[in-house]
Amino acid sequence: MFLPIPNTDPLSALLTKHVPPERRPQRDVTGEWSSREMHQMVMSNSWRALAKMARDLIVASDPEDLTRILDLWSLRLSSLARLRLTNQASTECTNLFAVLNAVPAPQPHAPAAGHGAPDMLSAYPFELSVLRARVRYWAGDVKGYIDALAGLLVGCKAKARAEGKEEANLSMWLERAARVCLMLASQLVEMKDYHAATKLLEPLCTQHLSPSGPPTPSPSIHSAVGRIYLLSGNLQKATEHFRIVASCPDAGDGAIAMNTALMCSAVGDWSRAEVALREVLERDPQNYTATNNLAVTLLAQGRVKDGIELLESAVHESPASVLVAEPFIFNLSTLYELRSSTAMDNKRELLIEVAKWSGDGLKATCLKMPPN
């Protein structure tokens, strides 16, 4: 059922190649968890320790406590995925469901109808059903992954209809259906099928805060749809959605300014984009997404030095927040390369800081350093 977890990772390989032993930070690649709290491990991205903890607790659990065992399996598989050990996660997930399928599961009312069938959603934790669908993606079967998510969506909607006026459960299944829609839309954007992604998300732009209440606009979904339209080059539709966000009383000023910055960037008005992003940072200095985007606008204006200083300042202020974000690290590495005289030295120092703060599972290629 369980495969051994490697005691090394790509970040360790980069440290071995580029950093002398006396300067290498101490990193826990053993996965020791017995003296640590779960919350601490999650916050420090200690996915190796969490995966080993889940395995040990599964083995020690009462075999009849199926709910606890399946929840621990969800933690185990999620942690393996975070470690980017997707082949191992796929194998263990397949092994798990081979065992589960050999045991009769409780049948609520209807026969099984695939991954997303309502009875399967009742028998297993929802997160485990999502991970089972994700196995298709890890195997490179993108169409199969979309089909599996579509099956989950059908199942969530069926469960929501079955709940009737049971408000708590109805809200739970509607929220799960919305989550699956967002996963589907994310995959469609990855495939550059922007039209399908927007058509899927637009019905979610109005939300029911309660089953009996009136629909209200969702600023976050309108913003997401508008940004997908930006990716597709449809500036008119993006503007429509951004205007709706600006008119929402519960839309934060930061979200409105961020949308303005993205629209200005799309049309090449970098100076206005910079003004909008600085406005975001004035309200929320710890909005590191805005910091990252501001560095891009500075680069577009040829201000490489200013971009480096901005990102380095964020590293010094909150390394635990920014040195786990691969786009941030990639952009800083790129800016270092553009200041080519010191690029390798700067990236070596960045590697040391990343090794101190990033935990497990970072995609080491974002540092743009040769592994061999």
XYZ file of C-alpha atoms in Angstrom:
372
model
C 0.000 0.000 0.000
C 2.737 2.468 0.954
C 5.893 3.320 -0.968
C 9.039 4.780 0.664
C 9.482 8.542 0.445
C 12.886 9.698 -0.883
C 15.110 11.482 1.634
C 16.257 14.027 -0.931
C 14.738 16.518 -3.370
C 15.788 18.835 -6.251
C 16.521 21.677 -3.830
C 19.049 19.498 -1.999
C 20.720 18.740 -5.337
C 21.055 22.465 -6.083
C 22.558 23.105 -2.648
C 25.079 20.307 -3.150
C 26.145 21.687 -6.522
C 26.170 25.433 -5.892
C 26.734 26.016 -2.162
C 29.795 24.948 -0.133
C 29.013 22.615 2.802
C 29.697 25.205 5.492
C 27.036 27.555 4.037
C 24.285 25.021 3.396
C 21.250 25.498 5.665
C 20.088 22.549 7.717
C 17.024 21.001 6.077
C 14.903 18.210 7.514
C 14.586 15.578 4.775
C 14.025 12.700 7.195
C 10.351 13.449 7.788
C 10.588 13.202 11.576
C 7.209 14.246 13.009
C 6.809 12.783 16.496
C 7.794 15.959 18.356
C 5.888 18.386 16.117
C 2.304 19.639 15.976
C 0.289 19.206 12.803
C -0.473 22.931 12.489
C 3.234 23.742 12.727
C 4.058 21.213 9.999
C 1.410 22.627 7.661
C 2.540 26.225 8.204
C 6.193 25.290 7.557
C 5.370 23.229 4.426
C 6.726 20.068 6.063
C 4.900 17.773 3.646
C 7.375 14.909 4.020
C 6.757 14.786 7.767
C 2.987 15.017 7.252
C 3.030 12.167 4.737
C 5.018 9.970 7.137
C 2.782 10.938 10.048
C -0.335 9.994 8.070
C 1.170 6.618 7.191
C 2.144 5.848 10.789
C -1.287 6.852 12.096
C -3.078 4.788 9.438
C -1.075 1.720 10.442
C -1.829 2.337 14.130
C -5.561 3.061 13.655
C -8.433 0.782 14.572
C -9.282 -1.036 11.288
C -12.983 -0.417 11.909
C -12.545 3.361 12.255
C -12.975 3.884 8.514
C -13.737 7.606 8.723
C -10.445 8.369 10.492
C -8.464 6.081 8.177
C -9.857 7.672 5.007
C -9.248 11.179 6.355
C -5.636 10.187 7.037
C -5.389 8.786 3.504
C -6.546 12.157 2.176
C -3.760 13.804 4.174
C -1.205 11.243 2.969
C -2.053 11.651 -0.725
C -2.305 15.447 -0.510
C 1.120 15.592 1.136
C 2.661 13.373 -1.552
C 1.183 15.654 -4.200
C 2.656 18.686 -2.437
C 6.021 16.925 -2.490
C 5.539 16.564 -6.271
C 5.755 12.789 -5.878
C 2.806 12.427 -8.230
C 3.725 8.960 -9.494
C 3.860 7.704 -5.922
C 0.593 9.457 -5.040
C -1.071 7.904 -8.104
C 0.164 4.419 -7.225
C -0.921 4.644 -3.592
C -4.311 6.103 -4.553
C -4.861 3.301 -7.067
C -3.884 0.716 -4.440
C -6.263 2.275 -1.918
C -9.261 2.233 -4.231
C -8.466 -1.311 -5.336
C -8.964 -2.311 -1.693
C -12.031 -0.094 -1.201
C -13.707 -1.374 -4.349
C -13.253 -4.942 -3.141
C -15.304 -4.124 -0.037
C -19.039 -3.358 -0.454
C -19.598 0.333 0.260
C -22.808 1.693 1.788
C -25.366 2.373 -0.970
C -27.635 5.284 -0.013
C -30.314 5.170 -2.713
C -28.848 4.881 -6.188
C -26.356 2.604 -7.963
C -22.861 3.871 -8.726
C -22.405 5.960 -11.857
C -18.686 6.700 -11.999
C -16.303 8.888 -10.027
C -18.832 11.616 -9.320
C -21.832 9.481 -8.406
C -23.744 10.673 -5.325
C -23.272 7.353 -3.482
C -19.494 7.465 -3.992
C -19.455 10.994 -2.587
C -21.287 9.683 0.473
C -18.997 6.693 0.969
C -15.643 8.532 0.854
C -14.356 11.935 2.046
C -14.870 14.579 -0.637
C -11.143 15.401 -0.687
C -10.354 11.763 -1.449
C -12.744 11.803 -4.406
C -11.008 14.928 -5.732
C -7.591 13.284 -5.370
C -8.860 10.212 -7.205
C -9.852 12.470 -10.108
C -6.468 14.179 -9.927
C -4.723 10.858 -10.626
C -5.884 11.217 -14.242
C -4.131 14.581 -14.516
C -0.894 13.260 -13.042
C -0.964 10.454 -15.612
C -1.247 12.990 -18.450
C -4.855 12.042 -19.222
C -6.233 15.583 -19.310
C -9.531 14.625 -20.950
C -10.000 11.862 -18.399
C -9.324 14.394 -15.637
C -11.961 16.754 -17.021
C -14.442 13.874 -17.287
C -13.731 12.878 -13.673
C -14.251 16.455 -12.459
C -17.456 16.702 -14.492
C -18.643 13.516 -12.788
C -17.862 15.027 -9.392
C -19.787 18.164 -10.345
C -22.834 16.109 -11.340
C -22.608 14.246 -8.040
C -22.370 17.455 -5.978
C -25.392 18.961 -7.737
C -27.384 15.766 -7.211
C -26.520 15.784 -3.501
C -27.527 19.454 -3.263
C -30.905 18.724 -4.870
C -31.431 15.773 -2.545
C -30.876 17.958 0.527
C -33.953 20.065 -0.264
C -34.285 22.774 2.374
C -31.697 21.348 4.783
C -29.747 24.609 4.759
C -26.428 23.508 6.280
C -25.944 20.459 4.044
C -27.298 22.281 0.986
C -24.743 25.069 1.445
C -21.963 22.496 1.866
C -22.772 20.724 -1.411
C -23.242 23.982 -3.307
C -19.839 25.130 -2.045
C -18.275 21.843 -3.143
C -19.888 22.169 -6.572
C -18.428 25.681 -6.860
C -14.969 24.357 -5.895
C -15.161 21.702 -8.604
C -16.236 24.373 -11.118
C -13.160 26.405 -10.197
C -10.915 23.354 -10.651
C -12.478 22.690 -14.055
C -12.059 26.328 -15.071
C -8.415 26.299 -13.962
C -7.763 23.259 -16.133
C -9.537 24.841 -19.109
C -7.407 27.979 -18.716
C -4.292 25.784 -18.628
C -5.504 24.292 -21.935
C -6.108 27.858 -23.242
C -9.812 27.106 -23.728
C -10.759 30.504 -22.351
C -14.258 30.505 -23.846
C -15.226 27.297 -22.045
C -13.693 28.547 -18.783
C -15.695 31.783 -18.801
C -18.932 29.996 -19.724
C -18.397 27.645 -16.797
C -17.715 30.420 -14.280
C -20.213 33.082 -15.338
C -23.182 31.320 -13.671
C -21.218 31.539 -10.392
C -20.895 35.324 -10.656
C -24.038 35.688 -8.565
C -24.091 33.890 -5.249
C -26.849 33.008 -2.786
C -25.644 33.858 0.693
C -28.508 31.680 1.964
C -30.853 29.289 0.138
C -33.802 31.632 0.719
C -31.949 34.891 0.107
C -31.652 36.902 -3.131
C -28.638 36.452 -5.430
C -25.808 38.950 -4.968
C -22.783 39.621 -7.209
C -19.562 37.861 -6.230
C -16.637 40.303 -6.667
C -14.036 37.526 -6.552
C -15.698 35.454 -9.301
C -16.354 38.523 -11.463
C -12.666 39.437 -11.076
C -11.588 35.905 -12.014
C -13.800 35.879 -15.113
C -12.571 39.330 -16.116
C -8.953 38.190 -15.832
C -9.652 35.142 -18.011
C -11.137 37.484 -20.621
C -7.912 39.513 -20.391
C -5.910 36.361 -21.129
C -8.071 35.709 -24.181
C -7.655 39.297 -25.406
C -11.332 40.215 -24.980
C -10.805 43.559 -23.268
C -14.424 44.640 -23.687
C -15.830 41.705 -21.711
C -13.056 42.048 -19.122
C -14.002 45.703 -18.646
C -17.661 44.748 -18.116
C -16.795 42.366 -15.302
C -14.320 44.763 -13.698
C -17.015 47.487 -13.701
C -19.381 45.166 -11.869
C -16.662 44.536 -9.259
C -16.146 48.284 -8.847
C -19.886 48.732 -8.241
C -20.111 46.015 -5.567
C -20.369 47.523 -2.067
C -18.428 44.614 -0.545
C -15.582 44.730 -3.092
C -12.370 45.855 -1.456
C -10.479 48.851 -2.817
C -7.436 46.620 -3.226
C -9.275 44.217 -5.546
C -10.573 47.099 -7.653
C -7.103 48.638 -7.929
C -5.595 45.246 -8.820
C -8.114 44.819 -11.646
C -7.252 48.316 -12.878
C -3.547 47.456 -12.848
C -4.101 44.261 -14.836
C -6.219 46.080 -17.417
C -3.562 48.789 -17.788
C -0.882 46.112 -18.181
C -2.940 44.396 -20.881
C -2.994 47.585 -22.965
C 0.653 48.428 -22.231
C -0.033 51.432 -19.989
C 2.685 50.478 -17.527
C 2.872 53.798 -15.692
C -0.843 53.677 -14.793
C -0.463 50.031 -13.807
C 2.379 51.039 -11.483
C 0.247 53.753 -9.873
C -2.620 51.297 -9.282
C -0.326 48.673 -7.751
C 1.340 51.187 -5.457
C -2.168 52.154 -4.349
C -2.805 48.501 -3.438
C 0.438 48.353 -1.460
C -0.346 51.572 0.397
C -3.504 49.899 1.722
C -1.911 46.493 2.259
C 1.909 46.500 2.396
C 1.894 42.697 2.809
C 0.059 42.041 -0.460
C 2.970 40.232 -2.079
C 0.975 39.397 -5.201
C 0.796 43.137 -5.833
C 4.517 43.416 -5.050
C 5.304 40.727 -7.607
C 3.091 42.380 -10.234
C 4.668 45.757 -9.524
C 8.110 44.274 -10.207
C 6.821 43.140 -13.619
C 5.597 46.653 -14.432
C 8.970 48.083 -13.408
C 10.723 45.580 -15.671
C 8.435 46.557 -18.551
C 9.585 50.152 -18.054
C 13.237 49.090 -18.116
C 13.753 49.694 -14.386
C 15.506 46.431 -13.548
C 17.332 47.796 -10.505
C 14.096 49.131 -8.984
C 12.410 45.773 -9.552
C 15.236 43.905 -7.816
C 15.203 46.279 -4.845
C 11.433 45.896 -4.512
C 11.512 42.087 -4.467
C 14.591 41.923 -2.227
C 12.830 44.208 0.227
C 9.903 41.759 0.348
C 12.345 38.882 0.965
C 13.858 40.715 3.928
C 10.457 41.721 5.354
C 8.680 38.377 5.098
C 10.828 35.486 3.830
C 8.343 32.880 5.070
C 5.625 34.394 2.861
C 7.463 35.110 -0.391
C 10.081 32.350 -0.558
C 7.394 29.695 -0.944
C 5.910 31.439 -4.007
C 7.464 30.075 -7.187
C 6.402 32.996 -9.473
C 8.042 35.432 -7.043
C 11.302 33.447 -6.956
C 11.260 33.014 -10.742
C 10.798 36.749 -11.327
C 13.590 37.688 -8.924
C 15.904 35.138 -10.578
C 15.027 36.583 -13.996
C 15.787 40.116 -12.844
C 19.143 38.924 -11.500
C 19.928 37.436 -14.914
C 19.169 40.752 -16.581
C 21.783 42.293 -14.287
C 24.143 39.660 -15.616
C 27.393 40.723 -13.955
C 26.324 39.375 -10.555
C 23.539 36.977 -11.547
C 25.061 33.723 -10.320
C 26.215 35.149 -6.999
C 22.795 36.688 -6.388
C 20.973 33.483 -7.259
C 23.273 31.487 -4.978
C 22.342 33.763 -2.064
C 18.685 33.450 -3.034
C 19.021 29.649 -3.079
C 20.368 29.700 0.489
C 17.430 31.813 1.675
C 14.915 29.647 -0.182
C 16.388 26.526 1.436
C 15.913 28.105 4.875
C 12.284 29.066 4.397
C 10.549 27.124 1.629
C 10.047 23.751 3.297
C 9.236 20.781 1.053
C 7.872 20.579 -2.458
C 9.217 23.742 -4.063
C 9.664 23.501 -7.829
C 13.415 24.097 -7.885
C 13.465 25.132 -11.558
C 12.034 28.513 -10.499
C 15.566 29.411 -9.321
C 16.830 28.992 -12.900
C 20.025 27.255 -11.760
C 21.522 24.196 -13.508
C 21.045 21.024 -11.407
C 24.016 19.166 -12.934
